[in-house]
Coordinates of C-alpha atoms and ligand atoms in Angstrom, one line a residue:
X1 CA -11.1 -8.3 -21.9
X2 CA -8.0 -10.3 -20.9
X3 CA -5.2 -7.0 -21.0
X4 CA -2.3 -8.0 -19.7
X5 CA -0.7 -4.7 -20.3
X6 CA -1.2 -1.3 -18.3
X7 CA -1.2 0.1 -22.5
X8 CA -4.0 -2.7 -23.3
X9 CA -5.9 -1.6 -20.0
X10 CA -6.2 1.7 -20.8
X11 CA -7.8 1.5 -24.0
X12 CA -10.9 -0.6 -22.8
X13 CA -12.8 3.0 -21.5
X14 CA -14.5 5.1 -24.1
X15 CA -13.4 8.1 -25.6
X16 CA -15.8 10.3 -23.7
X17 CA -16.3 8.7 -20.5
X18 CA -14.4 9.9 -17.5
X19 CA -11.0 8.3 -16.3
X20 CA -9.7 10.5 -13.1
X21 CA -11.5 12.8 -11.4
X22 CA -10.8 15.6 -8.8
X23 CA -13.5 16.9 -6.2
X24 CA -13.1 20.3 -7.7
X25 CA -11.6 20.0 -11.5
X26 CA -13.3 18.5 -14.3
X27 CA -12.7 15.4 -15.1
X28 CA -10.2 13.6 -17.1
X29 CA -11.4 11.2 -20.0
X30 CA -10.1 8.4 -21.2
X31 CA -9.2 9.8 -24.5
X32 CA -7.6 12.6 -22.4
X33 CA -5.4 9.8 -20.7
X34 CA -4.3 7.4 -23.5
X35 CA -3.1 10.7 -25.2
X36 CA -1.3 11.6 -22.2
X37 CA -0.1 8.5 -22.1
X38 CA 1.3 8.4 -25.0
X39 CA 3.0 11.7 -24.9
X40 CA 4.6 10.6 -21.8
X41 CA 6.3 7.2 -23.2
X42 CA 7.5 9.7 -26.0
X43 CA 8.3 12.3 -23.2
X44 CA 10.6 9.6 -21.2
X45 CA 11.9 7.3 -24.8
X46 CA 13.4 11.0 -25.5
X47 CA 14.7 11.4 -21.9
X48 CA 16.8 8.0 -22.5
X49 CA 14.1 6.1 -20.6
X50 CA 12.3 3.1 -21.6
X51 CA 11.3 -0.2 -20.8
X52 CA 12.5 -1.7 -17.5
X53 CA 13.9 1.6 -16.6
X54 CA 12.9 2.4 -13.8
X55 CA 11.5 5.7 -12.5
X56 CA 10.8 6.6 -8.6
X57 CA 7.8 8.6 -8.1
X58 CA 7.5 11.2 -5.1
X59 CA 4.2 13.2 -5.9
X60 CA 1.6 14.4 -3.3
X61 CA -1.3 12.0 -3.5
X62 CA -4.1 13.1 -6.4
X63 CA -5.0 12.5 -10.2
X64 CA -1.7 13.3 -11.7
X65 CA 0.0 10.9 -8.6
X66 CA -2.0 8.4 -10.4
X67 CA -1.9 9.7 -13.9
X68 CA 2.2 9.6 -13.8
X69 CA 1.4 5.8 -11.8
X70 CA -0.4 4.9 -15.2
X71 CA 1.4 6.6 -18.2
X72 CA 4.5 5.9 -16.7
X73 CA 4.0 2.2 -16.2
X74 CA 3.3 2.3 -20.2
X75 CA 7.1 2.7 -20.9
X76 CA 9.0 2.1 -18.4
X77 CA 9.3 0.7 -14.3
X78 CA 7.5 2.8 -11.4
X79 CA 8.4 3.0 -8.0
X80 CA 6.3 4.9 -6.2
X81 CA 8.0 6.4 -3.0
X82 CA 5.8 7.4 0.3
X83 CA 6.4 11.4 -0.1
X84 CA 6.3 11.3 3.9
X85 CA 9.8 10.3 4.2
X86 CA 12.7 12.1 5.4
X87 CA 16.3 12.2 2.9
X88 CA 18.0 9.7 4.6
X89 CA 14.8 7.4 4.1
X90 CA 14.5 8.7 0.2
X91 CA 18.4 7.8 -0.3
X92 CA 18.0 4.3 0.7
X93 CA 14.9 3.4 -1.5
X94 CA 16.4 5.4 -4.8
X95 CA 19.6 3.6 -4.5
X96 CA 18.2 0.7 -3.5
X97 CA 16.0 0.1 -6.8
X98 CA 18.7 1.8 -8.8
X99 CA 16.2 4.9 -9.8
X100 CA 16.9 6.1 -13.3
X101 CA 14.9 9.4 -13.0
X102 CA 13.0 10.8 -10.2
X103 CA 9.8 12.3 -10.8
X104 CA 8.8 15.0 -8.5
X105 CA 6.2 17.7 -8.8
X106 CA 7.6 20.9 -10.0
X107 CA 7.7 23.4 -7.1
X108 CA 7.1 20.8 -4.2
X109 CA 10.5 21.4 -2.1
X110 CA 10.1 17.3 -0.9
X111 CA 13.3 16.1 0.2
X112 CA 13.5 13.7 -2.2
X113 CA 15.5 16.6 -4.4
X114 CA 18.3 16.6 -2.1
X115 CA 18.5 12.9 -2.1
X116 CA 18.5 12.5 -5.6
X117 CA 21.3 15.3 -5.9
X118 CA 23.2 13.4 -3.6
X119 CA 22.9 10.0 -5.4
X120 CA 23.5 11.6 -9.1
X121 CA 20.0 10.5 -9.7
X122 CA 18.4 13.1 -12.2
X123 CA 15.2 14.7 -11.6
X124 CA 12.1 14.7 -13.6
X125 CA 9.7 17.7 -13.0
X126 CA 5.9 17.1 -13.0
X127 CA 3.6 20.4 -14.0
X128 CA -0.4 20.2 -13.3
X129 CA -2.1 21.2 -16.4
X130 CA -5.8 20.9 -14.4
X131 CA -7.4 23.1 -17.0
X132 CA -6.6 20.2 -19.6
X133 CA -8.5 17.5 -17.0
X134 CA -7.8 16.3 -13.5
X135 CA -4.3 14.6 -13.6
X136 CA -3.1 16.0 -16.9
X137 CA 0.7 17.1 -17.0
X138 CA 3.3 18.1 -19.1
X139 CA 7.0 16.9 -17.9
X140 CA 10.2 18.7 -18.1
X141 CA 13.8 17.2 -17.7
X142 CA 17.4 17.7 -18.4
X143 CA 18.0 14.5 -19.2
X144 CA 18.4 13.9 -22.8
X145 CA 19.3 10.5 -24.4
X146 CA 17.9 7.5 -26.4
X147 CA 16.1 4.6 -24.5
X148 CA 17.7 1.0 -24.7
X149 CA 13.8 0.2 -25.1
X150 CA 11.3 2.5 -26.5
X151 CA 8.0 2.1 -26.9
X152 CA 5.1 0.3 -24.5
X153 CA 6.0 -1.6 -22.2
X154 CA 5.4 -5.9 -22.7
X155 CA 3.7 -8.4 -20.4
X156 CA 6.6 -9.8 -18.6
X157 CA 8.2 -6.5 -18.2
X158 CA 7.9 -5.1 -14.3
X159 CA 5.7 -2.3 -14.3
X160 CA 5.4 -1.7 -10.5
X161 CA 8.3 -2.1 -7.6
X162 CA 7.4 -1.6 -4.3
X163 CA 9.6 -1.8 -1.1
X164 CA 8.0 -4.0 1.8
X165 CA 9.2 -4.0 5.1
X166 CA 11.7 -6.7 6.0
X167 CA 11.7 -8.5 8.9
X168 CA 15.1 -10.0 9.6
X169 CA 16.0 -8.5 7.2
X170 CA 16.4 -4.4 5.2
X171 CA 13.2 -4.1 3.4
X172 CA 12.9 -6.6 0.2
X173 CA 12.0 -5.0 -3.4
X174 CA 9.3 -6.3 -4.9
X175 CA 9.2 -6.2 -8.5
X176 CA 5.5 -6.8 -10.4
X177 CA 4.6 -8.0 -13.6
X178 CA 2.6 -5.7 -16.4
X179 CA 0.9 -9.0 -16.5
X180 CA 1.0 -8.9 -12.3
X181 CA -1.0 -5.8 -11.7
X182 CA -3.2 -6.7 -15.1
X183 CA -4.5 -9.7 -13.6
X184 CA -5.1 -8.1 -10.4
X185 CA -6.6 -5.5 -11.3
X186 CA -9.0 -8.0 -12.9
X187 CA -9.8 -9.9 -10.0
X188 CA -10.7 -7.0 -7.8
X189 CA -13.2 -5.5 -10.9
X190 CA -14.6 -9.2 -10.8
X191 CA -15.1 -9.5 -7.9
X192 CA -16.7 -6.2 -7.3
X193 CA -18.6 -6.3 -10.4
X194 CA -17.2 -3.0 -11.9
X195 CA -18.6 -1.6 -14.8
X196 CA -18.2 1.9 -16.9
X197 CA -20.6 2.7 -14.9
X198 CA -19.0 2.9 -11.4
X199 CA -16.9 5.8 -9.9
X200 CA -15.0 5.0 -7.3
X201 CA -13.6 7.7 -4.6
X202 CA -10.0 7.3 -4.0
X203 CA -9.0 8.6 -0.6
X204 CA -6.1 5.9 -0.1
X205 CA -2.3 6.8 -0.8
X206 CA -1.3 5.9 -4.6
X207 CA 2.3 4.8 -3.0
X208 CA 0.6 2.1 -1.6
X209 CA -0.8 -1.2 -3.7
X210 CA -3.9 -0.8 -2.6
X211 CA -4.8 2.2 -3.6
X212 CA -2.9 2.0 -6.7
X213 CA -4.7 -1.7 -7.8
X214 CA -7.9 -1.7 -5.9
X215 CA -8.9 2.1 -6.4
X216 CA -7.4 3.1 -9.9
X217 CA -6.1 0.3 -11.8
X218 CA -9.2 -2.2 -11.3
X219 CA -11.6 1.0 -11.9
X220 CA -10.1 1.5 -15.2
X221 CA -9.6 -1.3 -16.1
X222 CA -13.4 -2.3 -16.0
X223 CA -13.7 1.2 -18.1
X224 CA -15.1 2.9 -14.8
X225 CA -13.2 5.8 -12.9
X226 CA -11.4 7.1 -9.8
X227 CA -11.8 10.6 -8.3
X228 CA -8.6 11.0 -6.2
X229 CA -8.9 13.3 -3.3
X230 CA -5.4 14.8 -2.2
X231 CA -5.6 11.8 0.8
X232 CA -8.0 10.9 3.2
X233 CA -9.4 13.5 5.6
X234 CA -12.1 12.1 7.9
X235 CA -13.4 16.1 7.9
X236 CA -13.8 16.5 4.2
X237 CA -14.6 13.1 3.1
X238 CA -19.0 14.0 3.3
X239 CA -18.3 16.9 1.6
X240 CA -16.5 14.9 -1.2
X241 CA -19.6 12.0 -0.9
X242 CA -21.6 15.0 -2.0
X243 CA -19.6 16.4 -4.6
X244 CA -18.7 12.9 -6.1
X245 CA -21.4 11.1 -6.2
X246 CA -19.3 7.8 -5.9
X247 CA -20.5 4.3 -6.2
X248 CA -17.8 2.6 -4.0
X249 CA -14.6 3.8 -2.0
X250 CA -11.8 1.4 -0.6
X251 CA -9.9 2.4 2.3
X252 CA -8.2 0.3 5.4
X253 CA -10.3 0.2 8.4
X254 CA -9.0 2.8 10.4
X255 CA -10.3 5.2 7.8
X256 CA -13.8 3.4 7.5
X257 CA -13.6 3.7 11.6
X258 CA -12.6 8.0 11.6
X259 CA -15.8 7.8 9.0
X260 CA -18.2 6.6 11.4
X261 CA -17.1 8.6 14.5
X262 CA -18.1 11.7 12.0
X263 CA -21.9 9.7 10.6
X264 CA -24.0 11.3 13.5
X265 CA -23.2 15.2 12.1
X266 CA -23.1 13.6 8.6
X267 CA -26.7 12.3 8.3
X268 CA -27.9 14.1 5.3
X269 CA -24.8 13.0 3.6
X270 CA -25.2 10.1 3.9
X271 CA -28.7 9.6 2.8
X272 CA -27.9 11.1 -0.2
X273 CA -25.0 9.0 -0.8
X274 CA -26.2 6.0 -3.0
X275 CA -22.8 3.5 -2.4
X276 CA -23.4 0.0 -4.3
X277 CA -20.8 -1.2 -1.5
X278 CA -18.1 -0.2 0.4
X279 CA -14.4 -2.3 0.7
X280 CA -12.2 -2.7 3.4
X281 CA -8.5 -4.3 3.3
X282 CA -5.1 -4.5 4.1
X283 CA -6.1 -4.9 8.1
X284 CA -8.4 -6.5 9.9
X285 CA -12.0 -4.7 10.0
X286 CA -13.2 -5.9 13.5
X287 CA -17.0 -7.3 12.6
X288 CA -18.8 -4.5 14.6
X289 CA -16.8 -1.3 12.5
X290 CA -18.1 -4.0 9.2
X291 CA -22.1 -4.0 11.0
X292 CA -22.2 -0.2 11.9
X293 CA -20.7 0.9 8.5
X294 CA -23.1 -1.2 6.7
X295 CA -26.4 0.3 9.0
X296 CA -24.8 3.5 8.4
X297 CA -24.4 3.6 4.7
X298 CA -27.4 0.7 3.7
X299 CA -24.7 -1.2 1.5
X300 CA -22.7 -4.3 1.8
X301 CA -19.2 -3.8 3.3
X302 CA -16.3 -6.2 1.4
X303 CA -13.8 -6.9 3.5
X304 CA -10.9 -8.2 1.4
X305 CA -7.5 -9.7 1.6
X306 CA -4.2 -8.0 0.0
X307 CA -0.6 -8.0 0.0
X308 CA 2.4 -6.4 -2.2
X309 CA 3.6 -9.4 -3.7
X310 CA 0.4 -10.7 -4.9
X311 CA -0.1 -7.0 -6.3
X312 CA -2.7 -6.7 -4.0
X313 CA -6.0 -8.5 -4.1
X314 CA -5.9 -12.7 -2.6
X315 CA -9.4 -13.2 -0.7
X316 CA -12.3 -11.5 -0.7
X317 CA -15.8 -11.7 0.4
X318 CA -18.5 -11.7 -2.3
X319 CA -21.3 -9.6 -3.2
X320 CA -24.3 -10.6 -2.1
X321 CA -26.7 -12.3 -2.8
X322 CA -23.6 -14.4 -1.7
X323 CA -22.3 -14.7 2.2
X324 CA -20.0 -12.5 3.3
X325 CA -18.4 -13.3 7.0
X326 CA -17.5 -10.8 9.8
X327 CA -14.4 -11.7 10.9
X328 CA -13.1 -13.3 7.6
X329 CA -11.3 -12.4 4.9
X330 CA -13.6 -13.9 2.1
X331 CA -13.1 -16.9 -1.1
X332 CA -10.0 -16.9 -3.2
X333 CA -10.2 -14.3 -5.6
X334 CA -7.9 -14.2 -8.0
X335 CA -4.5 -16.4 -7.0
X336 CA -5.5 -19.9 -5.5
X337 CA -5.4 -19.8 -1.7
X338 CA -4.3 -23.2 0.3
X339 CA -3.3 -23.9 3.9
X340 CA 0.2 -25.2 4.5
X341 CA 2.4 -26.3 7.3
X342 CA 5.9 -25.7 8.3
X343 CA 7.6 -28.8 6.0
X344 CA 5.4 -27.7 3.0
X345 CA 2.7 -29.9 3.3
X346 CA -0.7 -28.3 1.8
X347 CA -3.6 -28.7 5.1
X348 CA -6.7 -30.1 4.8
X349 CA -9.7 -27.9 5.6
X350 CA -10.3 -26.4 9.0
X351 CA -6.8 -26.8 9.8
X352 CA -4.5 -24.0 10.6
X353 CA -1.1 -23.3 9.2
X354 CA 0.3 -20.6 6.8
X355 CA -1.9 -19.0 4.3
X356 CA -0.4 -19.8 1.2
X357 CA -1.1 -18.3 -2.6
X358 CA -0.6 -18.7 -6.4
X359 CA -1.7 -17.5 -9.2
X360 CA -1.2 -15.1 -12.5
X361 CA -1.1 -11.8 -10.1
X362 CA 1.9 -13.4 -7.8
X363 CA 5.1 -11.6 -8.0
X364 CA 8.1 -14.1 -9.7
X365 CA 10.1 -13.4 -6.6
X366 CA 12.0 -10.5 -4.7
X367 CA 14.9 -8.9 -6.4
X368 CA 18.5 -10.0 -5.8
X369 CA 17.4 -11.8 -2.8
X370 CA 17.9 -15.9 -2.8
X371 CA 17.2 -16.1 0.5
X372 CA 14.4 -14.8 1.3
X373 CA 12.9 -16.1 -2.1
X374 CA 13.9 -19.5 -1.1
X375 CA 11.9 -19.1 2.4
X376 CA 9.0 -17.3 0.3
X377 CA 8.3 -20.1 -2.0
X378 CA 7.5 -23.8 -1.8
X379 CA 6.2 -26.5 -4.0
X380 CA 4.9 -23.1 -6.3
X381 CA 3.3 -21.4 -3.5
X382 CA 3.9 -18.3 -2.0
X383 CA 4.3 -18.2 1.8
X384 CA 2.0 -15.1 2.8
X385 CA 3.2 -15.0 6.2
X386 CA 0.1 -14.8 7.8
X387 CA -1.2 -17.5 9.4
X388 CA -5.4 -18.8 9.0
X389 CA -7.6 -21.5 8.1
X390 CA -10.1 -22.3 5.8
X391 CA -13.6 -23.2 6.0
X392 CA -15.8 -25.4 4.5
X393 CA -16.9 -23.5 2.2
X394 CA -13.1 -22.1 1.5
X395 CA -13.3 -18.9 3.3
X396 CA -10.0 -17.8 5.0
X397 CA -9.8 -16.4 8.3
X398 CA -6.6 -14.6 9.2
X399 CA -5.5 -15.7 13.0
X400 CA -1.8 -13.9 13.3
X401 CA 1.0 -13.4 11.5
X402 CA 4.5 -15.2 11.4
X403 CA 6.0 -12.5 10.5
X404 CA 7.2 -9.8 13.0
X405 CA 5.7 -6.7 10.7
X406 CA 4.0 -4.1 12.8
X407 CA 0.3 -3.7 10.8
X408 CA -0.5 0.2 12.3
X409 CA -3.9 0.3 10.4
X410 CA -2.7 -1.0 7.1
X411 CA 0.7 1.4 7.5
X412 CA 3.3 -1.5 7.6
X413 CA 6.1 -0.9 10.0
X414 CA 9.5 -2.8 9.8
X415 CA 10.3 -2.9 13.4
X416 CA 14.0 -3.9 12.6
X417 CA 13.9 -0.2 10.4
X418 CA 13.4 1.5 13.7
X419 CA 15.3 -0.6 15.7
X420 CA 18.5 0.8 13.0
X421 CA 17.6 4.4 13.9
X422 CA 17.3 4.1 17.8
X423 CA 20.5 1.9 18.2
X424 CA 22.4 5.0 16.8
X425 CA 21.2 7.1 19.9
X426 CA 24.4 7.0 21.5
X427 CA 22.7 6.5 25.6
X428 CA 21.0 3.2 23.7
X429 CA 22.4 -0.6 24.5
X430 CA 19.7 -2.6 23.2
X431 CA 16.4 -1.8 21.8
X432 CA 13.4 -4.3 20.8
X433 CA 11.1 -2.5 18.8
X434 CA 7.2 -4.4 18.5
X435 CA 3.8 -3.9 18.0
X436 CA 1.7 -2.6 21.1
X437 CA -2.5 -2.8 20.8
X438 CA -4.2 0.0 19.9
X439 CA -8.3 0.1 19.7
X440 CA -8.0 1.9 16.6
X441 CA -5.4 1.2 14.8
X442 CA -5.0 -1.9 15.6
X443 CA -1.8 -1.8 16.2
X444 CA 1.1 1.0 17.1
X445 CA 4.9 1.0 17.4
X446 CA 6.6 0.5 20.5
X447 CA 10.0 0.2 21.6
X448 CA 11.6 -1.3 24.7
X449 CA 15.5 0.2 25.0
X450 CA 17.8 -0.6 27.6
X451 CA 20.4 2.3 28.6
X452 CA 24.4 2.0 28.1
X453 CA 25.8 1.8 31.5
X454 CA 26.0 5.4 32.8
X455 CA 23.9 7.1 30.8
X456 CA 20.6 8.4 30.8
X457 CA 17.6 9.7 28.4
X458 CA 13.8 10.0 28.1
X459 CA 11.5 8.4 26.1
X460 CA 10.4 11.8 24.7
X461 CA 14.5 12.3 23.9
X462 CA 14.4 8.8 22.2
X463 CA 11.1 9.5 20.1
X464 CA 12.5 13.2 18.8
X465 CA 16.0 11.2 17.8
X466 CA 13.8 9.0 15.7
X467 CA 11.5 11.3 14.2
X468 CA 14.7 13.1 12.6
X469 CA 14.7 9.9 10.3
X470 CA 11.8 8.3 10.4
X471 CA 8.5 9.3 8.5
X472 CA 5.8 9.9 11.4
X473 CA 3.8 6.8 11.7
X474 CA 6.8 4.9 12.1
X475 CA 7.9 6.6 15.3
X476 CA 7.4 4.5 18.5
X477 CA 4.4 5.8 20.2
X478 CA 6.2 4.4 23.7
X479 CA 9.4 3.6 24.3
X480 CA 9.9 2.1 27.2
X481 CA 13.0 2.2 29.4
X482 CA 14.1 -1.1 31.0
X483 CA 16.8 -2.7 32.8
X484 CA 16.8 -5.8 30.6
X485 CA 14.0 -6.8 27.9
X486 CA 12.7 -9.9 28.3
X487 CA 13.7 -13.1 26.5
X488 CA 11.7 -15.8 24.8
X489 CA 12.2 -19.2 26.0
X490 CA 15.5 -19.8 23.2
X491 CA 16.8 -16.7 24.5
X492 CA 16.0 -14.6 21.8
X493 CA 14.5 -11.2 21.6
X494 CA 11.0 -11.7 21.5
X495 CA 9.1 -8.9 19.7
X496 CA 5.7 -11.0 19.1
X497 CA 4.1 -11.2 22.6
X498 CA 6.3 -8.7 23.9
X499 CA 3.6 -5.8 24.5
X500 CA 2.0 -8.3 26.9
X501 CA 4.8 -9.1 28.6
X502 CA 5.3 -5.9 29.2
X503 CA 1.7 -4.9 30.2
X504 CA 1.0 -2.4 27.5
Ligands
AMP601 P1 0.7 -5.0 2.2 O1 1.7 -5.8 1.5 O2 1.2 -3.7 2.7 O3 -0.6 -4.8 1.5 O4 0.4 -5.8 3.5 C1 -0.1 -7.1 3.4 C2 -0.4 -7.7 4.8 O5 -1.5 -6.9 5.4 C3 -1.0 -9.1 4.7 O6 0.1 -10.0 4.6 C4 -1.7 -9.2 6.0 O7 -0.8 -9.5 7.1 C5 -2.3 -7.8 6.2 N1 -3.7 -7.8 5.7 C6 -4.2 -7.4 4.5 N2 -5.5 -7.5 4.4 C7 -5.9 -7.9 5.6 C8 -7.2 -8.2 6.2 N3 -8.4 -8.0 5.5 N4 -7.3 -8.6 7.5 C9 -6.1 -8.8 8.2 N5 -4.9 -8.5 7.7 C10 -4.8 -8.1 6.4

């Protein structure tokens, strides 16, 4: 069925079947959650909130994180906020999106209270009813008013804003479509063949697009459902496989490679597990993690292709009994994919250039931002950033990115966000922040600083001063202290290359 609102999509699952799960509560249905749903849009319409209000979320990960995703995006705007982030971080992104209401769980002291104080932003409060189903909730408030815009939220209205990491620039807002996530969320169920009958087990965070898409909306949205664990934990995860009984999980491929390290103690686990297939995205999955996940479960491994502002899903590899490739990032599925060069000019086949994308899940554009939407788009297309070919037989293969985001397993890092932070150390000149190699990850933060004259510090001096402002993953795992960082050959900072350079 063509929904091409998060209201529509939630009334394709029957009555009785389940809609969110927890590993130890029962289960939510889908009558549960379209009356929870609509509770909610009367909840927030009564709170003065409606349509294209928007509403940041900072909830611990779990089935009322993506209950409140879902109900919410029925009246009014979410923005999901990574709960990992210190004040300073949670004042920039509420201001930034101009927050109507923040929602946080009732009793969880995040510091996202003491932002929103700050900022006059009221608070919402979130209560777990379990008992009533896993991810039911009742909401309190003191706000009290009459929405511009009751009632469910329309097509064209933005459901979903997400921040990504800016380059040159602060990080860029995002804003997605009901219609956006809709028709994503139909791709991925396409191309994963989703039915009432699968279960998915979510172990990815629901402030991210892919888990929020790939794991809950497409589920639901083929009438299936999502068990959300409170957030991955290699240790637990068998003992969820157990409990679950899932037919698929998606996670990036660090998780899939934590999995494996634990297979060997997990053996009985896993022969009970009965996975139709298992999907990887947001970073590269190196073709030997893809072989020895597949030997180790006995199910295809989908490695697919996502990004924010296509609200996830671009490429995928198929199902068998079509090919999928190791080392590729699948067919088109869902926005049309093409090859272009640096003047616009769509590439033939073969050819490499910068992966380029449209389609019905493609955000319109970033938010008050002109420039960067006039880089972003040409001739209709998208400009992804990333830079790949195609095959003959149109599958994509990712060979770098253009853009200077640091890809730490799927966690993006804006290096120029930490480069903000370290410059206010007062022994720091200069600092050139980049991505170093990492056989796990992928890739890790690093920074290169050079000293004001007269001064002295330590890298472990320079990574506490950032940790005070930075959520964890985005703290440089090295800094390195040099007399002068090396230059590219225009004289510019050079972060791409730079770990090389530097021997790291
Ligand atoms: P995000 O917007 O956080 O989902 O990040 C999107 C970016 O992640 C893409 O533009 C790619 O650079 C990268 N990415 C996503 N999926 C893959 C994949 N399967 N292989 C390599 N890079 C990927």
């Amino acid at each position: 069925m063509a929904f091409t609102t998060v209201s529509e999509l939630l009334r394709i699952g029957k009555d009785g079947d389940m809609a969110l799960g927890h590993p130890e509560t029962p289960h939510l249905t889908f009558a549960g959650l379209r009356k929870l749903a609509a509770k909610t849009i009367a909840d927030l319409n009564a709170m003065g909130i409606g349509r294209d209000d928007r509403v940041a979320i900072v909830l611990p990960n779990g089935p009322e994180m993506a209950a409140a995703f879902l109900c919410v995006a029925g009246a009014a705007t979410t923005a999901p906020l990574n709960p990992a982030y210190r004040q300073e971080e949670f004042e920039f992104y509420i201001a930034d999106l101009k927050a109507k209401a923040v929602l946080v769980q009732k009793g969880d002291e995040t510091p996202a209270r003491a932002a929103a104080a700050k900022l006059g932003v009221p608070l919402i409060e979130l209560t777990p009813t379990r008992d009533a189903g896993a991810g039911s909730y009742t909401l309190s408030s003191l706000l009290k008013g009459t929405a511009a815009q009751p009632g469910p939220a329309q097509a064209d209205d933005i459901a979903l804003i997400l921040h990504t990491s800016g380059t040159t620039s602060r990080p860029k807002i995002v804003p997605l479509a009901q219609a956006n996530i809709c028709a994503s969320a139909r791709h991925i169920g396409k191309t994963l063949a989703l039915t009432p009958g699968d279960k998915c087990l979510n172990i990815m965070p629901l402030f991210h697009i892919h888990g929020l898409i790939a794991a809950v909306l497409s589920s639901l949205g083929a009438g299936g459902g999502t068990v959300c664990t409170p957030g991955f934990n290699a240790l637990k995860f068998f003992g969820w496989l157990d409990e679950v009984k899932p037919s698929w999980y998606t996670a990036v491929p660090t998780m899939h490679q934590a999995i494996l390290a634990r297979a060997d103690r997990n053996k009985e686990s896993l022969a009970r597990a009965s996975l139709r297939f298992i999907r990887s995205s947001s970073a590269s999955l190196p073709p030997q993690v893809m072989l020895e996940l597949e030997a180790a479960f006995g199910c295809p491994v989908i490695e697919s292709y996502g990004m924010t502002e296509a609200a996830h899903q671009m490429a995928s590899n198929p199902l068998p009994p079509a090919a999928r490739k190791p080392g590729s990032v699948g067919i088109a599925a869902g926005p049309e994919v093409a090859i272009m060069d640096e003047e616009g000019n769509l590439l033939p086949k073969g050819a490499l250039g910068e992966i380029v994308i449209r389609g019905p899940s493609v955000t319109k554009g970033y938010e008050a931002n002109p420039d960067a939407n006039l880089k972003a788009f040409a001739g209709g297309w998208f400009r992804t950033g990333d830079q790949g070919t195609l095959d003959d037989e149109g599958y994509v293969r990712i060979t770098g990115r253009l853009k200077e985001l640091i890809n730490r397993g799927g966690e993006k890092v804006s290096p120029l966000e930490v480069d903000e932070v370290i410059m206010d150390h007062p022994a720091v000149a200069q600092v050139v922040t980049f991505a170093m190699p990492h056989d796990k990850l992928g890739e890790d933060v690093a920074a290169a600083i050079v000293l004001r004259e007269g001064q002295a510090t330590t890298e472990r001096e320079i990574r506490d001063f950032a940790a005070k402002r930075l959520a964890d993953f985005k703290v440089p795992r090295r800094v390195v202290i040099l007399a002068e960082i090396p230059k590219g050959a225009t004289g510019k900072l050079q972060r791409i290359g730079l770990a090389d350079k530097l021997g790291l």
